[in-house]
C-alpha positions as a printed Julia matrix, in Angstrom:
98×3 Matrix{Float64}:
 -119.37   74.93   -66.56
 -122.43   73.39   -68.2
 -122.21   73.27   -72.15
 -125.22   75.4    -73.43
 -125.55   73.39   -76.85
 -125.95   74.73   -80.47
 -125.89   78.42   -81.09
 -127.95   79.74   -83.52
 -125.03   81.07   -85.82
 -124.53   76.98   -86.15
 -128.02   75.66   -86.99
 -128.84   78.58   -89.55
 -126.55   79.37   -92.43
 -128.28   81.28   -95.19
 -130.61   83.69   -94.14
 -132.68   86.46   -96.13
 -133.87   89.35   -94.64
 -136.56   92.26   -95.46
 -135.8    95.22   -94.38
 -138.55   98.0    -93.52
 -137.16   99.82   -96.84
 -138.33   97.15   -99.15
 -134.78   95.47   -99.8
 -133.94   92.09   -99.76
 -130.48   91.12   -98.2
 -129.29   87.34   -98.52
 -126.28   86.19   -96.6
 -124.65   83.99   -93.64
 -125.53   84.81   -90.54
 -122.7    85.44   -88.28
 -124.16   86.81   -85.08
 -126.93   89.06   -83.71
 -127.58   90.99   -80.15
 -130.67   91.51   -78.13
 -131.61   94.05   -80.02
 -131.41   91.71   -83.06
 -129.13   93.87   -85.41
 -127.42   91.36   -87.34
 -124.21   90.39   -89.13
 -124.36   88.78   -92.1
 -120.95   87.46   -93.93
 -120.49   87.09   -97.45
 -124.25   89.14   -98.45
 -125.64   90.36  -101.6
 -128.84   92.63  -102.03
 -131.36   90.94  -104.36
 -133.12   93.88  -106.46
 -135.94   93.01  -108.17
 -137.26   94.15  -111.57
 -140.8    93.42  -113.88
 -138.64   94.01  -116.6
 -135.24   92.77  -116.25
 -133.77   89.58  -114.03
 -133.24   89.74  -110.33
 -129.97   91.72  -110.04
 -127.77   90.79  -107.26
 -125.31   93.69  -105.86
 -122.07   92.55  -103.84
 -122.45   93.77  -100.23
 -119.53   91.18   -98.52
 -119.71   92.13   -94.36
 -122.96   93.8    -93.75
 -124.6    95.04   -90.61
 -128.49   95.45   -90.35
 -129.89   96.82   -87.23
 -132.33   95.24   -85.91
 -135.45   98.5    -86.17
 -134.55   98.25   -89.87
 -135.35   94.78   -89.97
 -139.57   93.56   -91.1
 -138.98   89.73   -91.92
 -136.21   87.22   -91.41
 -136.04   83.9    -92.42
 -133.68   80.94   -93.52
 -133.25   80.14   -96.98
 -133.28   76.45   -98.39
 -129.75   76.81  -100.46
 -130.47   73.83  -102.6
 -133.45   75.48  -103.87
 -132.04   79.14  -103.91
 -129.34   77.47  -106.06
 -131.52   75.96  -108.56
 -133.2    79.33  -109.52
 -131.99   80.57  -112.56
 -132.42   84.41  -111.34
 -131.68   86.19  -114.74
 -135.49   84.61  -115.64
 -137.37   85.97  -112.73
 -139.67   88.43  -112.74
 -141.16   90.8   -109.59
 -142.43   93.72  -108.44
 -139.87   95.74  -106.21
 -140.61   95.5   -102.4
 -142.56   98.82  -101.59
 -141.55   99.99   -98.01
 -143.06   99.57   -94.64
 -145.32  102.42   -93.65
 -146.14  102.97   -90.33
């Protein structure tokens, strides 16, 4: 059998994704299907505030199907981790109206 190469589980870690609600999911990918729900390992929900930090809520092993899903992309950890979060400010993602 002919070897395939690199899935895509091993050449993306940390990925954040928008969901057509307006929230903002952060976490390991660890697989998807053809209908691109995905699993994401060890997630947290980034909730954004004009007044207060970014909150981050605990999510652990979270499923996102993939008609829920507006925007994926990978996230640069060295720069995610030299955010301090508790400064910054945003608007809250408004949802996707179609």
């Amino acid at each position: 059998m002919a070897s395939v190469g690199p899935t895509l589980e091993s050449l993306v870690d940390l990925i954040s994704v928008i969901t057509n609600d307006g929230r903002n999911i952060v976490g390991t990918l660890r697989g998807f299907d053809q209908a691109t729900n995905i699993i994401l390992d060890e997630s947290h929900e980034r909730v954004y505030s004009t007044k207060e930090g970014v909150q981050q809520l605990v999510l652990g092993l979270y499923i996102i199907r993939g008609d829920n899903i507006g925007v994926v992309g990978e996230v640069d950890e060295e720069l995610d981790a030299a955010l301090d979060m508790s400064k910054l400010r945003a608007q809250p993602l408004k949802p996707v109206i179609h």
